[in-house]
Amino acid sequence: MSVTSRYRAAWESFWNEATGSQGAVFWDAEPVLTAGRHLAHFEPHLTDPALPLIDLGCGNGTQTRYFAERFGHVVGADISAAALDHARRADPEGRATYRQLDAADKAEAETLHAELGDANLYVRGVLHQCEPDDRQPLADALAALLGTRGRAFLVEPAQAARTVLADLAQGPDGPPAKLAPVLRHGLTPGAIPDEAVPEHLRTAGLAVLATGELPLITTEYTPDGARIELPSTWVVAGARAV
């Protein structure tokens, strides 16, 4: 089984089991706590807000629908057909469009770029799920989607998040209810060095325009009622000036 086939099978299995309702998945926090916070750091760097906005790895489309209220042309893209089915059902008015896409396949990215032209990208927690050999192809595909005018906002769990997740998984009662399916379907986050994210983008020919740190809010709580947050890093990137 190829890496892409394994990814697709794991995500199909996960999303076929999930209800798809907002908040039912570990990372599917309210947009005001996720995309809204990220947009405050991303929007100042958009050279052309009228470009299509692609929510890459959109899952059930919670953040996609938030963006569709703020931008004229929003596309939710995901490798999982089951995830996109959830997203479409939650968006009966069709405020966004949805597209199955293998984000590590540059040829697929180039095909989508030929259809949309340059696009802005929102990428939350995708790179850390990739095997090491697939991280650079993903960054190359992002560069293809951006073209010369697009801007990308990537947010990934920081290295320190791995310790937090490990502690949660090994708790006396086992992993929290919403984390358990993630682990069961083999979607455990990979350990990607914090400095590797901007380096992959630079290797893809992109310029890193801004970086920062934010807590990555989840939908799960500790036994004492505290919302679980993961340390994360964010990066804004775009084509290098020539």
Short mmCIF file of C-alpha atoms in Angstrom, two decimals:
data_model
loop_
_atom_site.label_atom_id
_atom_site.label_comp_id
_atom_site.label_asym_id
_atom_site.label_seq_id
_atom_site.Cartn_x
_atom_site.Cartn_y
_atom_site.Cartn_z
CA MET A 1 0.00 0.00 0.00
CA SER A 2 1.42 3.40 -0.96
CA VAL A 3 1.81 6.14 1.62
CA THR A 4 -0.98 8.11 -0.03
CA SER A 5 -3.25 5.05 -0.02
CA ARG A 6 -2.51 4.50 3.67
CA TYR A 7 -3.29 8.14 4.46
CA ARG A 8 -6.49 7.99 2.49
CA ALA A 9 -7.60 4.72 4.11
CA ALA A 10 -6.87 6.00 7.63
CA TRP A 11 -8.73 9.26 7.10
CA GLU A 12 -11.65 7.55 5.36
CA SER A 13 -11.96 5.16 8.27
CA PHE A 14 -11.79 7.99 10.80
CA TRP A 15 -14.35 10.22 9.08
CA ASN A 16 -16.70 7.35 8.32
CA GLU A 17 -16.81 6.63 12.04
CA ALA A 18 -17.11 10.29 13.11
CA THR A 19 -20.54 11.91 13.30
CA GLY A 20 -19.29 14.99 11.47
CA SER A 21 -21.10 17.33 13.82
CA GLN A 22 -19.16 20.39 14.93
CA GLY A 23 -17.17 19.75 18.09
CA ALA A 24 -17.34 15.95 17.96
CA VAL A 25 -13.73 15.64 16.74
CA PHE A 26 -10.71 16.37 18.95
CA TRP A 27 -9.42 19.36 16.95
CA ASP A 28 -12.77 20.72 15.72
CA ALA A 29 -13.00 23.70 18.07
CA GLU A 30 -15.23 26.69 17.45
CA PRO A 31 -13.93 28.98 14.68
CA VAL A 32 -13.78 31.95 17.03
CA LEU A 33 -11.09 30.02 18.94
CA THR A 34 -9.27 28.69 15.86
CA ALA A 35 -9.62 30.23 12.40
CA GLY A 36 -10.72 33.54 13.89
CA ARG A 37 -7.57 33.87 15.95
CA HIS A 38 -5.43 32.74 13.04
CA LEU A 39 -7.06 35.14 10.61
CA ALA A 40 -6.01 38.08 12.78
CA HIS A 41 -2.39 37.12 12.06
CA PHE A 42 -2.95 36.06 8.45
CA GLU A 43 -5.14 38.80 7.00
CA PRO A 44 -2.57 41.63 7.28
CA HIS A 45 -0.28 39.67 4.93
CA LEU A 46 -2.84 39.06 2.18
CA THR A 47 -1.80 40.99 -0.89
CA ASP A 48 -5.07 40.11 -2.65
CA PRO A 49 -7.97 39.07 -0.37
CA ALA A 50 -10.12 38.57 -3.50
CA LEU A 51 -8.13 35.46 -4.47
CA PRO A 52 -9.80 32.10 -3.79
CA LEU A 53 -9.11 30.84 -0.28
CA ILE A 54 -8.37 27.11 0.06
CA ASP A 55 -8.89 25.50 3.47
CA LEU A 56 -6.48 22.60 2.98
CA GLY A 57 -7.28 19.58 5.13
CA CYS A 58 -10.74 21.00 5.78
CA GLY A 59 -12.21 17.88 7.39
CA ASN A 60 -15.91 18.44 8.17
CA GLY A 61 -15.65 22.06 7.07
CA THR A 62 -16.18 23.92 10.35
CA GLN A 63 -13.42 26.43 9.63
CA THR A 64 -14.27 26.46 5.89
CA ARG A 65 -17.77 27.76 6.60
CA TYR A 66 -16.31 30.48 8.83
CA PHE A 67 -14.07 31.64 5.99
CA ALA A 68 -16.95 31.49 3.52
CA GLU A 69 -18.70 34.21 5.52
CA ARG A 70 -15.68 36.47 5.05
CA PHE A 71 -14.27 35.72 1.60
CA GLY A 72 -15.98 35.55 -1.76
CA HIS A 73 -14.62 32.20 -3.04
CA VAL A 74 -13.70 29.51 -0.52
CA VAL A 75 -12.73 25.92 -1.32
CA GLY A 76 -12.55 23.18 1.30
CA ALA A 77 -10.05 20.53 0.21
CA ASP A 78 -9.37 17.20 1.88
CA ILE A 79 -7.98 13.77 1.00
CA SER A 80 -11.03 12.07 2.54
CA ALA A 81 -14.28 11.75 0.60
CA ALA A 82 -16.09 10.93 3.86
CA ALA A 83 -14.88 14.19 5.41
CA LEU A 84 -16.10 16.13 2.39
CA ASP A 85 -19.50 14.42 2.64
CA HIS A 86 -19.77 15.74 6.21
CA ALA A 87 -18.69 19.20 5.04
CA ARG A 88 -21.24 19.36 2.24
CA ARG A 89 -24.09 18.19 4.49
CA ALA A 90 -23.20 20.90 7.00
CA ASP A 91 -23.24 23.52 4.22
CA PRO A 92 -26.59 22.99 2.46
CA GLU A 93 -26.53 26.50 1.03
CA GLY A 94 -23.21 25.81 -0.67
CA ARG A 95 -21.43 28.83 0.79
CA ALA A 96 -18.14 27.05 0.01
CA THR A 97 -17.19 24.45 -2.59
CA TYR A 98 -15.44 21.21 -1.72
CA ARG A 99 -12.74 19.28 -3.52
CA GLN A 100 -10.96 15.98 -2.88
CA LEU A 101 -7.23 16.61 -3.05
CA ASP A 102 -4.08 14.73 -2.16
CA ALA A 103 -2.08 17.66 -0.83
CA ALA A 104 1.24 15.83 -1.20
CA ASP A 105 0.70 15.37 -4.94
CA LYS A 106 2.09 18.36 -6.80
CA ALA A 107 0.37 17.29 -10.03
CA GLU A 108 -3.03 17.46 -8.32
CA ALA A 109 -2.11 20.85 -6.90
CA GLU A 110 -1.08 22.12 -10.33
CA THR A 111 -4.40 20.92 -11.78
CA LEU A 112 -6.33 22.80 -9.11
CA HIS A 113 -4.18 25.89 -9.68
CA ALA A 114 -4.98 25.72 -13.39
CA GLU A 115 -8.67 25.86 -12.47
CA LEU A 116 -8.56 28.50 -9.73
CA GLY A 117 -5.46 30.53 -10.49
CA ASP A 118 -3.37 31.82 -7.59
CA ALA A 119 -4.97 31.18 -4.20
CA ASN A 120 -4.55 31.97 -0.53
CA LEU A 121 -4.17 28.92 1.73
CA TYR A 122 -5.16 28.04 5.28
CA VAL A 123 -3.39 24.87 6.44
CA ARG A 124 -4.07 23.73 10.00
CA GLY A 125 -2.31 20.65 11.33
CA VAL A 126 -1.58 18.90 8.02
CA LEU A 127 2.22 18.80 7.78
CA HIS A 128 2.73 17.02 11.11
CA GLN A 129 0.58 14.10 9.92
CA CYS A 130 2.90 13.48 6.98
CA GLU A 131 5.70 10.95 6.92
CA PRO A 132 9.11 12.68 6.69
CA ASP A 133 9.46 11.86 2.97
CA ASP A 134 6.11 13.49 2.19
CA ARG A 135 6.68 16.81 3.94
CA GLN A 136 8.67 18.44 1.17
CA PRO A 137 6.26 17.29 -1.58
CA LEU A 138 3.45 18.85 0.47
CA ALA A 139 5.36 22.14 0.71
CA ASP A 140 6.04 21.99 -3.05
CA ALA A 141 2.31 21.50 -3.69
CA LEU A 142 1.51 24.51 -1.49
CA ALA A 143 3.85 26.64 -3.57
CA ALA A 144 2.08 25.46 -6.73
CA LEU A 145 -1.31 26.46 -5.31
CA LEU A 146 -0.09 29.88 -4.15
CA GLY A 147 1.44 30.94 -7.44
CA THR A 148 2.97 34.40 -7.34
CA ARG A 149 0.22 36.30 -5.51
CA GLY A 150 -1.13 33.88 -2.89
CA ARG A 151 -0.27 33.76 0.79
CA ALA A 152 -0.30 30.69 3.05
CA PHE A 153 -0.99 30.44 6.76
CA LEU A 154 0.25 27.18 8.29
CA VAL A 155 -0.28 26.26 11.92
CA GLU A 156 1.20 23.05 13.32
CA PRO A 157 1.47 21.52 16.78
CA ALA A 158 4.84 22.39 18.27
CA GLN A 159 7.28 19.70 19.34
CA ALA A 160 6.14 20.23 22.92
CA ALA A 161 2.63 19.13 21.93
CA ARG A 162 3.85 15.55 21.52
CA THR A 163 4.58 15.37 25.24
CA VAL A 164 1.14 16.74 26.08
CA LEU A 165 -0.55 14.17 23.82
CA ALA A 166 1.56 11.33 25.18
CA ASP A 167 0.62 12.25 28.74
CA LEU A 168 -3.06 12.34 27.77
CA ALA A 169 -2.87 8.96 26.00
CA GLN A 170 -1.14 7.32 28.95
CA GLY A 171 -3.43 8.64 31.66
CA PRO A 172 -4.83 6.22 34.25
CA ASP A 173 -8.19 6.10 32.47
CA GLY A 174 -6.68 5.91 28.98
CA PRO A 175 -6.88 8.67 26.37
CA PRO A 176 -9.77 11.16 26.49
CA ALA A 177 -12.85 10.10 24.55
CA LYS A 178 -12.22 12.39 21.58
CA LEU A 179 -8.50 11.59 21.37
CA ALA A 180 -9.03 7.81 21.40
CA PRO A 181 -10.40 7.57 17.82
CA VAL A 182 -7.48 9.62 16.52
CA LEU A 183 -5.02 7.14 18.00
CA ARG A 184 -7.09 4.10 17.04
CA HIS A 185 -7.09 5.07 13.36
CA GLY A 186 -3.34 5.63 13.30
CA LEU A 187 -3.53 9.42 13.04
CA THR A 188 -1.05 10.12 15.81
CA PRO A 189 0.87 13.35 15.21
CA GLY A 190 4.40 12.97 13.95
CA ALA A 191 7.34 14.60 15.69
CA ILE A 192 8.30 17.37 13.31
CA PRO A 193 10.95 19.82 14.53
CA ASP A 194 9.61 23.34 14.89
CA GLU A 195 12.32 24.73 12.62
CA ALA A 196 11.48 22.21 9.87
CA VAL A 197 8.21 23.88 8.86
CA PRO A 198 9.72 27.16 7.61
CA GLU A 199 12.67 25.25 6.14
CA HIS A 200 10.37 23.09 3.99
CA LEU A 201 8.63 26.23 2.77
CA ARG A 202 11.92 27.93 1.86
CA THR A 203 13.06 24.80 0.00
CA ALA A 204 9.81 25.00 -1.99
CA GLY A 205 10.83 28.47 -3.12
CA LEU A 206 8.66 30.43 -0.69
CA ALA A 207 9.55 33.32 1.56
CA VAL A 208 8.63 33.15 5.24
CA LEU A 209 6.91 36.44 6.00
CA ALA A 210 5.96 36.02 9.66
CA THR A 211 6.02 33.41 12.44
CA GLY A 212 4.57 33.11 15.91
CA GLU A 213 3.15 30.87 18.61
CA LEU A 214 -0.44 30.26 19.69
CA PRO A 215 -2.23 27.60 21.73
CA LEU A 216 -4.03 25.10 19.51
CA ILE A 217 -7.47 24.78 21.06
CA THR A 218 -9.14 21.35 21.14
CA THR A 219 -12.70 20.26 21.96
CA GLU A 220 -11.59 18.00 24.81
CA TYR A 221 -11.28 18.73 28.53
CA THR A 222 -9.21 17.42 31.41
CA PRO A 223 -10.98 15.65 34.29
CA ASP A 224 -10.96 18.91 36.24
CA GLY A 225 -12.80 20.70 33.42
CA ALA A 226 -9.94 22.64 31.81
CA ARG A 227 -9.94 22.90 28.03
CA ILE A 228 -7.02 20.97 26.52
CA GLU A 229 -4.70 23.24 24.55
CA LEU A 230 -1.65 22.22 22.55
CA PRO A 231 1.34 24.49 21.94
CA SER A 232 1.57 25.35 18.27
CA THR A 233 3.60 27.46 15.86
CA TRP A 234 2.31 29.38 12.87
CA VAL A 235 3.96 30.61 9.69
CA VAL A 236 2.87 32.99 6.92
CA ALA A 237 4.56 32.37 3.58
CA GLY A 238 4.36 33.53 -0.03
CA ALA A 239 6.32 33.56 -3.24
CA ARG A 240 9.72 35.19 -3.08
CA ALA A 241 9.98 38.62 -4.62
CA VAL A 242 11.91 38.60 -7.89
#
